[in-house]
């Protein structure tokens, strides 16, 4: 039996086979405003364990006001969330050393987002090979934590245009994220709704779609006409 945690949405749980899997990395990727952070906050607000939650915030995406809308128990959750807020790639690398000190009491890790400081470092540093190597090491460490501690790791990621196919987008980090993640969930912006596409899963077919709208208390299923 594979351990899972609820996404916070009955429809989304059904869509991904019962919730986010423990022991693996799940990457949620999409353009700005597509709901990536909202899905992370929703999962955190419905995390039933009393263990701590690690939130790595590279973009300043966490909003206490939004979290209050999603859960009336925000004070209890806030007392159990361990925040890391790196401002550059070097600080991001050091976080994984600090994680060793707290990981025994952690039940969920959220990395929002993996792309921000990585992209800045690529832009600043011409040594793309070693920057990619550093990112691979970070993701390998998260995979090891997920497997050994049997906890889920949620990662958000940005996208960029595919110049060969204008109708497609690519994940930042490309194959590094694809190989590290056992579940890939793409979000797209629609007219008044969001589209979820399952791009990779260990037991479900690729290409499944779900539509939702973001509401005050989380998300709700949407049926486009």
Tab-separated table of C-alpha atoms in Angstrom:
chain	number	residue	atom	x	y	z
A	1	UNK	CA	0.000	0.000	0.000
A	2	UNK	CA	1.517	3.339	-1.098
A	3	UNK	CA	1.235	6.121	1.477
A	4	UNK	CA	-0.408	9.274	0.157
A	5	UNK	CA	-1.490	12.659	1.447
A	6	UNK	CA	-4.571	14.534	0.338
A	7	UNK	CA	-4.231	17.361	-2.151
A	8	UNK	CA	-7.036	19.101	-0.267
A	9	UNK	CA	-9.467	18.548	-3.149
A	10	UNK	CA	-11.630	15.435	-3.588
A	11	UNK	CA	-11.563	15.863	-7.363
A	12	UNK	CA	-7.821	16.368	-7.555
A	13	UNK	CA	-7.204	13.416	-5.212
A	14	UNK	CA	-9.241	11.197	-7.551
A	15	UNK	CA	-7.414	12.617	-10.572
A	16	UNK	CA	-3.968	11.687	-9.193
A	17	UNK	CA	-4.993	8.316	-7.806
A	18	UNK	CA	-5.806	9.163	-4.209
A	19	UNK	CA	-3.449	12.024	-3.405
A	20	UNK	CA	0.222	12.943	-3.584
A	21	UNK	CA	2.459	9.929	-3.103
A	22	UNK	CA	4.923	9.725	-0.256
A	23	UNK	CA	8.456	8.562	-1.024
A	24	UNK	CA	8.634	10.454	-4.339
A	25	UNK	CA	9.067	13.943	-5.768
A	26	UNK	CA	5.960	15.481	-7.350
A	27	UNK	CA	6.635	18.466	-9.599
A	28	UNK	CA	3.837	20.913	-10.371
A	29	UNK	CA	4.827	23.152	-13.263
A	30	UNK	CA	3.191	25.918	-15.252
A	31	UNK	CA	3.213	29.638	-16.071
A	32	UNK	CA	2.781	32.458	-13.584
A	33	UNK	CA	-0.698	32.626	-12.067
A	34	UNK	CA	-1.628	29.056	-12.971
A	35	UNK	CA	-2.154	27.976	-9.341
A	36	UNK	CA	1.105	26.213	-8.429
A	37	UNK	CA	1.505	27.821	-5.012
A	38	UNK	CA	-2.237	27.537	-4.343
A	39	UNK	CA	-2.025	23.752	-4.751
A	40	UNK	CA	0.906	23.639	-2.332
A	41	UNK	CA	-0.913	25.733	0.281
A	42	UNK	CA	-4.008	23.559	-0.117
A	43	UNK	CA	-1.994	20.393	0.499
A	44	UNK	CA	-0.345	21.970	3.540
A	45	UNK	CA	-3.702	23.073	4.964
A	46	UNK	CA	-5.002	19.497	4.677
A	47	UNK	CA	-1.889	17.786	6.007
A	48	UNK	CA	-3.323	15.597	8.761
A	49	UNK	CA	-0.069	14.599	10.456
A	50	UNK	CA	1.186	16.603	13.421
A	51	UNK	CA	4.711	16.478	12.030
A	52	UNK	CA	6.409	19.623	10.790
A	53	UNK	CA	6.250	20.994	7.246
A	54	UNK	CA	9.314	22.393	5.501
A	55	UNK	CA	8.565	25.249	3.094
A	56	UNK	CA	11.445	26.408	0.882
A	57	UNK	CA	10.317	29.756	-0.523
A	58	UNK	CA	12.616	31.133	-3.225
A	59	UNK	CA	10.141	33.640	-4.692
A	60	UNK	CA	8.380	35.071	-1.637
A	61	UNK	CA	5.294	33.181	-2.801
A	62	UNK	CA	3.915	32.217	0.604
A	63	UNK	CA	0.977	34.440	1.557
A	64	UNK	CA	-0.314	34.271	5.116
A	65	UNK	CA	-3.519	36.048	4.042
A	66	UNK	CA	-4.138	33.408	1.374
A	67	UNK	CA	-3.376	30.633	3.860
A	68	UNK	CA	-5.905	32.115	6.282
A	69	UNK	CA	-8.568	31.937	3.560
A	70	UNK	CA	-7.855	28.258	2.975
A	71	UNK	CA	-7.794	27.086	6.582
A	72	UNK	CA	-9.179	28.441	9.886
A	73	UNK	CA	-6.454	26.390	11.629
A	74	UNK	CA	-3.681	28.483	10.121
A	75	UNK	CA	-2.173	29.331	13.535
A	76	UNK	CA	-1.627	25.665	14.341
A	77	UNK	CA	-0.067	25.056	10.939
A	78	UNK	CA	2.134	28.138	11.139
A	79	UNK	CA	3.574	26.854	14.414
A	80	UNK	CA	4.657	23.693	12.596
A	81	UNK	CA	6.010	25.177	9.362
A	82	UNK	CA	9.781	25.565	9.064
A	83	UNK	CA	10.522	28.301	6.545
A	84	UNK	CA	13.675	28.584	4.457
A	85	UNK	CA	13.959	31.712	2.319
A	86	UNK	CA	17.144	31.605	0.237
A	87	UNK	CA	17.970	34.683	-1.819
A	88	UNK	CA	20.616	33.130	-4.085
A	89	UNK	CA	21.620	29.711	-5.382
A	90	UNK	CA	24.475	29.372	-2.897
A	91	UNK	CA	22.044	29.850	0.005
A	92	UNK	CA	19.700	27.339	-1.610
A	93	UNK	CA	22.505	24.754	-1.685
A	94	UNK	CA	23.213	25.279	2.027
A	95	UNK	CA	19.576	24.609	2.954
A	96	UNK	CA	20.083	20.930	2.307
A	97	UNK	CA	22.729	20.804	5.011
A	98	UNK	CA	20.322	22.490	7.434
A	99	UNK	CA	17.574	20.018	6.557
A	100	UNK	CA	19.573	17.218	8.155
A	101	UNK	CA	19.102	18.886	11.547
A	102	UNK	CA	15.285	18.884	11.428
A	103	UNK	CA	14.302	16.118	9.023
A	104	UNK	CA	13.435	13.491	11.655
A	105	UNK	CA	10.374	15.511	12.705
A	106	UNK	CA	9.265	16.491	9.178
A	107	UNK	CA	6.297	14.952	7.343
A	108	UNK	CA	6.063	17.117	4.216
A	109	UNK	CA	8.482	19.212	2.149
A	110	UNK	CA	7.366	21.969	-0.250
A	111	UNK	CA	9.954	23.527	-2.586
A	112	UNK	CA	8.405	26.651	-4.179
A	113	UNK	CA	10.026	27.086	-6.630
A	114	UNK	CA	12.995	25.078	-7.802
A	115	UNK	CA	13.487	27.336	-10.836
A	116	UNK	CA	13.850	30.879	-9.520
A	117	UNK	CA	17.377	30.939	-8.108
A	118	UNK	CA	18.556	28.265	-10.546
A	119	UNK	CA	17.613	30.507	-13.488
A	120	UNK	CA	19.335	33.492	-11.896
A	121	UNK	CA	22.480	31.438	-11.354
A	122	UNK	CA	22.455	30.201	-14.964
A	123	UNK	CA	22.152	33.814	-16.100
A	124	UNK	CA	24.990	34.918	-13.834
A	125	UNK	CA	27.289	31.928	-14.188
A	126	UNK	CA	28.615	30.653	-17.508
A	127	UNK	CA	29.430	27.280	-15.933
A	128	UNK	CA	26.093	25.689	-16.843
A	129	UNK	CA	27.430	22.160	-16.310
A	130	UNK	CA	28.276	22.706	-12.651
A	131	UNK	CA	25.062	24.636	-11.933
A	132	UNK	CA	23.085	21.709	-13.373
A	133	UNK	CA	25.208	19.320	-11.337
A	134	UNK	CA	24.437	21.275	-8.157
A	135	UNK	CA	20.706	21.168	-8.923
A	136	UNK	CA	20.898	17.404	-9.552
A	137	UNK	CA	22.567	16.931	-6.174
A	138	UNK	CA	19.815	18.928	-4.443
A	139	UNK	CA	17.069	16.892	-6.112
A	140	UNK	CA	18.872	13.627	-5.369
A	141	UNK	CA	19.013	14.602	-1.718
A	142	UNK	CA	15.283	15.343	-1.705
A	143	UNK	CA	14.609	11.978	-3.382
A	144	UNK	CA	16.679	10.240	-0.722
A	145	UNK	CA	14.765	12.012	2.048
A	146	UNK	CA	11.429	11.116	0.436
A	147	UNK	CA	12.356	7.423	0.187
A	148	UNK	CA	14.028	6.983	3.550
A	149	UNK	CA	11.566	9.050	5.584
A	150	UNK	CA	8.554	7.963	3.497
A	151	UNK	CA	7.322	11.533	3.064
A	152	UNK	CA	5.999	13.437	0.044
A	153	UNK	CA	7.988	16.251	-1.549
A	154	UNK	CA	6.084	18.832	-3.620
A	155	UNK	CA	8.097	20.968	-6.021
A	156	UNK	CA	6.845	23.853	-8.149
A	157	UNK	CA	8.581	24.784	-11.366
A	158	UNK	CA	8.421	27.467	-14.033
A	159	UNK	CA	8.132	27.023	-17.792
A	160	UNK	CA	9.468	28.697	-20.910
A	161	UNK	CA	8.374	28.723	-24.545
A	162	UNK	CA	9.487	25.932	-26.860
A	163	UNK	CA	10.930	27.851	-29.803
A	164	UNK	CA	10.479	24.879	-32.127
A	165	UNK	CA	6.809	24.481	-31.211
A	166	UNK	CA	5.076	27.687	-30.124
A	167	UNK	CA	2.087	25.707	-28.770
A	168	UNK	CA	4.222	23.890	-26.210
A	169	UNK	CA	6.184	24.895	-23.147
A	170	UNK	CA	9.182	23.296	-21.481
A	171	UNK	CA	10.028	22.969	-17.819
A	172	UNK	CA	12.968	24.899	-16.469
A	173	UNK	CA	15.651	22.358	-15.636
A	174	UNK	CA	14.376	19.995	-18.333
A	175	UNK	CA	15.548	16.402	-17.979
A	176	UNK	CA	16.944	16.991	-14.476
A	177	UNK	CA	13.406	17.517	-13.142
A	178	UNK	CA	11.814	14.923	-15.429
A	179	UNK	CA	14.089	12.136	-14.227
A	180	UNK	CA	13.993	13.149	-10.570
A	181	UNK	CA	10.191	13.438	-10.376
A	182	UNK	CA	7.969	10.367	-10.345
A	183	UNK	CA	4.882	12.555	-10.832
A	184	UNK	CA	4.667	15.536	-13.187
A	185	UNK	CA	1.594	17.771	-13.134
A	186	UNK	CA	1.260	20.575	-15.669
A	187	UNK	CA	-0.972	23.587	-15.017
A	188	UNK	CA	-2.263	25.852	-17.762
A	189	UNK	CA	-4.192	29.119	-17.633
A	190	UNK	CA	-7.605	29.190	-19.311
A	191	UNK	CA	-10.273	31.853	-19.631
A	192	UNK	CA	-11.570	31.929	-16.065
A	193	UNK	CA	-10.293	28.453	-15.213
A	194	UNK	CA	-7.149	26.331	-14.868
A	195	UNK	CA	-6.309	23.120	-16.711
A	196	UNK	CA	-4.412	20.288	-15.030
A	197	UNK	CA	-2.648	17.730	-17.212
A	198	UNK	CA	-0.995	14.619	-15.807
A	199	UNK	CA	2.329	14.330	-17.639
A	200	UNK	CA	3.905	11.490	-15.660
A	201	UNK	CA	2.767	9.059	-12.981
A	202	UNK	CA	3.870	5.663	-11.732
A	203	UNK	CA	0.453	4.024	-12.092
A	204	UNK	CA	-1.792	6.334	-14.139
A	205	UNK	CA	-1.872	7.125	-17.863
A	206	UNK	CA	-0.284	10.319	-19.133
A	207	UNK	CA	-2.466	13.014	-20.646
A	208	UNK	CA	-5.399	12.947	-18.216
A	209	UNK	CA	-7.023	16.363	-17.799
A	210	UNK	CA	-8.957	18.140	-15.059
A	211	UNK	CA	-10.321	21.690	-14.986
A	212	UNK	CA	-10.684	23.811	-11.854
A	213	UNK	CA	-11.242	27.333	-10.592
A	214	UNK	CA	-9.427	28.930	-7.659
A	215	UNK	CA	-11.849	30.001	-4.945
A	216	UNK	CA	-11.403	31.449	-1.439
A	217	UNK	CA	-11.214	28.119	0.364
A	218	UNK	CA	-9.101	26.392	-2.269
A	219	UNK	CA	-10.192	25.075	-5.644
A	220	UNK	CA	-13.369	23.682	-7.183
A	221	UNK	CA	-13.940	21.527	-10.234
A	222	UNK	CA	-14.880	23.412	-13.390
A	223	UNK	CA	-16.688	22.117	-16.479
A	224	UNK	CA	-15.697	24.196	-19.545
A	225	UNK	CA	-18.412	24.515	-22.166
